Amino acid sequence: MNRDAQHSEQLISLYGGTTPVRSRWSYRADEPFTVATAFQTDAERWVEWVFARDLLVEGMHGPVGEGDVRLAPEFSGPRDALVMEIESPDGHALLVMDLEAVQDFLDATADLVPLGAEGDFFDVDALIAEITNV
């Protein structure tokens, strides 16, 4: 497996359930425990959030998260959705994404690194070297 393998997708999110927002979702095999998502706030600016892939997996099935990122599926609308609530000292946002599109992204991450096999792809020696070279 190519440890540099990565997958990115563009998804349309709805801010507060009404305003479309472009989002970019990324996953890298050499950072197997995390996913990154960036939301476009204006033509030149993206705001990025990095969180555990396990949180995303769990959030597809029920409400999760106690910190800056909270996820919950919503099955009551015309399409199944994933609601993502993000919070920082600079603000708060509630974003709604198509559940199937997020599941497709998650499936692509599992093709790169199977769920539960993250430890096989994580380079502890490289992390120690990075920390000790500071």
PDB file of N, CA, C and O in Angstrom, residues 1-9 24-32 34-36 48 53 104-113 121:
ATOM      1  N   MET A   1       0.847  -1.197   0.000  1.00  0.00           N
ATOM      2  CA  MET A   1       0.000   0.000   0.000  1.00  0.00           C
ATOM      3  C   MET A   1       0.877   1.239   0.000  1.00  0.00           C
ATOM      4  O   MET A   1       1.821   1.342   0.759  1.00  0.00           O
ATOM      5  N   ASN A   2       0.569   2.150  -0.835  1.00  0.00           N
ATOM      6  CA  ASN A   2       1.259   3.425  -0.911  1.00  0.00           C
ATOM      7  C   ASN A   2       0.884   4.269   0.303  1.00  0.00           C
ATOM      8  O   ASN A   2      -0.242   4.695   0.449  1.00  0.00           O
ATOM      9  N   ARG A   3       1.838   4.511   1.165  1.00  0.00           N
ATOM     10  CA  ARG A   3       1.555   5.266   2.390  1.00  0.00           C
ATOM     11  C   ARG A   3       1.260   6.746   2.096  1.00  0.00           C
ATOM     12  O   ARG A   3       0.785   7.453   2.950  1.00  0.00           O
ATOM     13  N   ASP A   4       1.576   7.193   0.889  1.00  0.00           N
ATOM     14  CA  ASP A   4       1.266   8.565   0.509  1.00  0.00           C
ATOM     15  C   ASP A   4      -0.109   8.676  -0.146  1.00  0.00           C
ATOM     16  O   ASP A   4      -0.499   9.753  -0.576  1.00  0.00           O
ATOM     17  N   ALA A   5      -0.816   7.565  -0.237  1.00  0.00           N
ATOM     18  CA  ALA A   5      -2.120   7.580  -0.887  1.00  0.00           C
ATOM     19  C   ALA A   5      -3.055   8.525  -0.151  1.00  0.00           C
ATOM     20  O   ALA A   5      -3.063   8.600   1.072  1.00  0.00           O
ATOM     21  N   GLN A   6      -3.835   9.257  -0.942  1.00  0.00           N
ATOM     22  CA  GLN A   6      -4.795  10.160  -0.343  1.00  0.00           C
ATOM     23  C   GLN A   6      -6.041  10.232  -1.203  1.00  0.00           C
ATOM     24  O   GLN A   6      -6.025   9.881  -2.366  1.00  0.00           O
ATOM     25  N   HIS A   7      -7.114  10.660  -0.583  1.00  0.00           N
ATOM     26  CA  HIS A   7      -8.381  10.784  -1.286  1.00  0.00           C
ATOM     27  C   HIS A   7      -9.015  12.110  -0.882  1.00  0.00           C
ATOM     28  O   HIS A   7      -9.027  12.466   0.286  1.00  0.00           O
ATOM     29  N   SER A   8      -9.527  12.829  -1.860  1.00  0.00           N
ATOM     30  CA  SER A   8     -10.230  14.085  -1.589  1.00  0.00           C
ATOM     31  C   SER A   8     -11.530  14.104  -2.379  1.00  0.00           C
ATOM     32  O   SER A   8     -11.602  13.554  -3.473  1.00  0.00           O
ATOM     33  N   GLU A   9     -12.532  14.711  -1.805  1.00  0.00           N
ATOM     34  CA  GLU A   9     -13.817  14.891  -2.474  1.00  0.00           C
ATOM     35  C   GLU A   9     -14.348  16.269  -2.167  1.00  0.00           C
ATOM     36  O   GLU A   9     -14.095  16.812  -1.103  1.00  0.00           O
ATOM     37  N   ARG A  24     -14.373  20.602   1.202  1.00  0.00           N
ATOM     38  CA  ARG A  24     -13.360  19.703   0.647  1.00  0.00           C
ATOM     39  C   ARG A  24     -12.989  18.716   1.749  1.00  0.00           C
ATOM     40  O   ARG A  24     -12.561  19.115   2.827  1.00  0.00           O
ATOM     41  N   TRP A  25     -13.201  17.437   1.499  1.00  0.00           N
ATOM     42  CA  TRP A  25     -12.905  16.388   2.464  1.00  0.00           C
ATOM     43  C   TRP A  25     -11.654  15.649   2.017  1.00  0.00           C
ATOM     44  O   TRP A  25     -11.528  15.292   0.844  1.00  0.00           O
ATOM     45  N   SER A  26     -10.713  15.417   2.936  1.00  0.00           N
ATOM     46  CA  SER A  26      -9.448  14.774   2.591  1.00  0.00           C
ATOM     47  C   SER A  26      -9.093  13.703   3.609  1.00  0.00           C
ATOM     48  O   SER A  26      -9.388  13.828   4.797  1.00  0.00           O
ATOM     49  N   TYR A  27      -8.422  12.682   3.090  1.00  0.00           N
ATOM     50  CA  TYR A  27      -7.933  11.600   3.939  1.00  0.00           C
ATOM     51  C   TYR A  27      -6.606  11.149   3.372  1.00  0.00           C
ATOM     52  O   TYR A  27      -6.445  11.013   2.166  1.00  0.00           O
ATOM     53  N   ARG A  28      -5.644  10.906   4.249  1.00  0.00           N
ATOM     54  CA  ARG A  28      -4.311  10.456   3.848  1.00  0.00           C
ATOM     55  C   ARG A  28      -3.955   9.173   4.584  1.00  0.00           C
ATOM     56  O   ARG A  28      -4.129   9.091   5.808  1.00  0.00           O
ATOM     57  N   ALA A  29      -3.436   8.211   3.847  1.00  0.00           N
ATOM     58  CA  ALA A  29      -3.064   6.931   4.449  1.00  0.00           C
ATOM     59  C   ALA A  29      -1.944   7.094   5.465  1.00  0.00           C
ATOM     60  O   ALA A  29      -1.853   6.307   6.412  1.00  0.00           O
ATOM     61  N   ASP A  30      -1.091   8.111   5.311  1.00  0.00           N
ATOM     62  CA  ASP A  30      -0.005   8.303   6.277  1.00  0.00           C
ATOM     63  C   ASP A  30      -0.464   9.062   7.523  1.00  0.00           C
ATOM     64  O   ASP A  30       0.318   9.274   8.445  1.00  0.00           O
ATOM     65  N   GLU A  31      -1.722   9.470   7.558  1.00  0.00           N
ATOM     66  CA  GLU A  31      -2.354  10.043   8.757  1.00  0.00           C
ATOM     67  C   GLU A  31      -3.676   9.301   8.960  1.00  0.00           C
ATOM     68  O   GLU A  31      -4.757   9.894   8.846  1.00  0.00           O
ATOM     69  N   PRO A  32      -3.603   8.004   9.241  1.00  0.00           N
ATOM     70  CA  PRO A  32      -4.771   7.117   9.133  1.00  0.00           C
ATOM     71  C   PRO A  32      -5.872   7.327  10.166  1.00  0.00           C
ATOM     72  O   PRO A  32      -6.986   6.844   9.963  1.00  0.00           O
ATOM     73  N   THR A  34      -7.133  10.293  11.126  1.00  0.00           N
ATOM     74  CA  THR A  34      -7.861  11.557  11.010  1.00  0.00           C
ATOM     75  C   THR A  34      -8.410  11.797   9.604  1.00  0.00           C
ATOM     76  O   THR A  34      -7.892  11.268   8.617  1.00  0.00           O
ATOM     77  N   VAL A  35      -9.439  12.601   9.546  1.00  0.00           N
ATOM     78  CA  VAL A  35      -9.947  13.154   8.288  1.00  0.00           C
ATOM     79  C   VAL A  35      -9.869  14.669   8.431  1.00  0.00           C
ATOM     80  O   VAL A  35      -9.876  15.203   9.539  1.00  0.00           O
ATOM     81  N   ALA A  36      -9.792  15.330   7.296  1.00  0.00           N
ATOM     82  CA  ALA A  36      -9.782  16.796   7.303  1.00  0.00           C
ATOM     83  C   ALA A  36     -10.912  17.273   6.409  1.00  0.00           C
ATOM     84  O   ALA A  36     -11.168  16.694   5.354  1.00  0.00           O
ATOM     85  N   GLU A  48     -10.344  25.003   7.885  1.00  0.00           N
ATOM     86  CA  GLU A  48     -10.147  23.554   7.951  1.00  0.00           C
ATOM     87  C   GLU A  48     -10.358  23.019   9.365  1.00  0.00           C
ATOM     88  O   GLU A  48      -9.976  23.661  10.339  1.00  0.00           O
ATOM     89  N   ARG A  53     -11.296   9.950  12.333  1.00  0.00           N
ATOM     90  CA  ARG A  53     -12.133   9.224  11.376  1.00  0.00           C
ATOM     91  C   ARG A  53     -13.181   8.413  12.114  1.00  0.00           C
ATOM     92  O   ARG A  53     -14.323   8.311  11.662  1.00  0.00           O
ATOM     93  N   ASP A 104     -19.929   7.719   0.871  1.00  0.00           N
ATOM     94  CA  ASP A 104     -19.039   7.420  -0.256  1.00  0.00           C
ATOM     95  C   ASP A 104     -17.603   7.836   0.069  1.00  0.00           C
ATOM     96  O   ASP A 104     -16.658   7.108  -0.226  1.00  0.00           O
ATOM     97  N   PHE A 105     -17.446   9.024   0.674  1.00  0.00           N
ATOM     98  CA  PHE A 105     -16.123   9.475   1.087  1.00  0.00           C
ATOM     99  C   PHE A 105     -15.530   8.511   2.108  1.00  0.00           C
ATOM    100  O   PHE A 105     -14.379   8.093   2.004  1.00  0.00           O
ATOM    101  N   LEU A 106     -16.325   8.137   3.091  1.00  0.00           N
ATOM    102  CA  LEU A 106     -15.865   7.223   4.133  1.00  0.00           C
ATOM    103  C   LEU A 106     -15.469   5.870   3.551  1.00  0.00           C
ATOM    104  O   LEU A 106     -14.449   5.289   3.946  1.00  0.00           O
ATOM    105  N   ASP A 107     -16.234   5.378   2.592  1.00  0.00           N
ATOM    106  CA  ASP A 107     -15.896   4.116   1.921  1.00  0.00           C
ATOM    107  C   ASP A 107     -14.556   4.228   1.196  1.00  0.00           C
ATOM    108  O   ASP A 107     -13.751   3.291   1.210  1.00  0.00           O
ATOM    109  N   ALA A 108     -14.309   5.377   0.576  1.00  0.00           N
ATOM    110  CA  ALA A 108     -13.036   5.584  -0.120  1.00  0.00           C
ATOM    111  C   ALA A 108     -11.869   5.592   0.865  1.00  0.00           C
ATOM    112  O   ALA A 108     -10.790   5.078   0.560  1.00  0.00           O
ATOM    113  N   THR A 109     -12.083   6.135   2.070  1.00  0.00           N
ATOM    114  CA  THR A 109     -11.004   6.111   3.070  1.00  0.00           C
ATOM    115  C   THR A 109     -10.723   4.679   3.499  1.00  0.00           C
ATOM    116  O   THR A 109      -9.578   4.310   3.716  1.00  0.00           O
ATOM    117  N   ALA A 110     -11.780   3.879   3.612  1.00  0.00           N
ATOM    118  CA  ALA A 110     -11.610   2.472   4.015  1.00  0.00           C
ATOM    119  C   ALA A 110     -10.917   1.663   2.925  1.00  0.00           C
ATOM    120  O   ALA A 110     -10.257   0.656   3.225  1.00  0.00           O
ATOM    121  N   ASP A 111     -11.044   2.079   1.662  1.00  0.00           N
ATOM    122  CA  ASP A 111     -10.295   1.414   0.594  1.00  0.00           C
ATOM    123  C   ASP A 111      -8.799   1.670   0.747  1.00  0.00           C
ATOM    124  O   ASP A 111      -7.982   0.816   0.421  1.00  0.00           O
ATOM    125  N   LEU A 112      -8.433   2.863   1.242  1.00  0.00           N
ATOM    126  CA  LEU A 112      -7.021   3.179   1.462  1.00  0.00           C
ATOM    127  C   LEU A 112      -6.484   2.532   2.722  1.00  0.00           C
ATOM    128  O   LEU A 112      -5.389   1.961   2.725  1.00  0.00           O
ATOM    129  N   VAL A 113      -7.239   2.646   3.805  1.00  0.00           N
ATOM    130  CA  VAL A 113      -6.860   2.075   5.100  1.00  0.00           C
ATOM    131  C   VAL A 113      -8.124   1.465   5.702  1.00  0.00           C
ATOM    132  O   VAL A 113      -9.038   2.199   6.094  1.00  0.00           O
ATOM    133  N   PHE A 121      -0.717   1.404   9.499  1.00  0.00           N
ATOM    134  CA  PHE A 121      -0.306   2.439   8.565  1.00  0.00           C
ATOM    135  C   PHE A 121       0.332   3.637   9.262  1.00  0.00           C
ATOM    136  O   PHE A 121       0.847   4.531   8.602  1.00  0.00           O
TER     137      PHE A 121
END
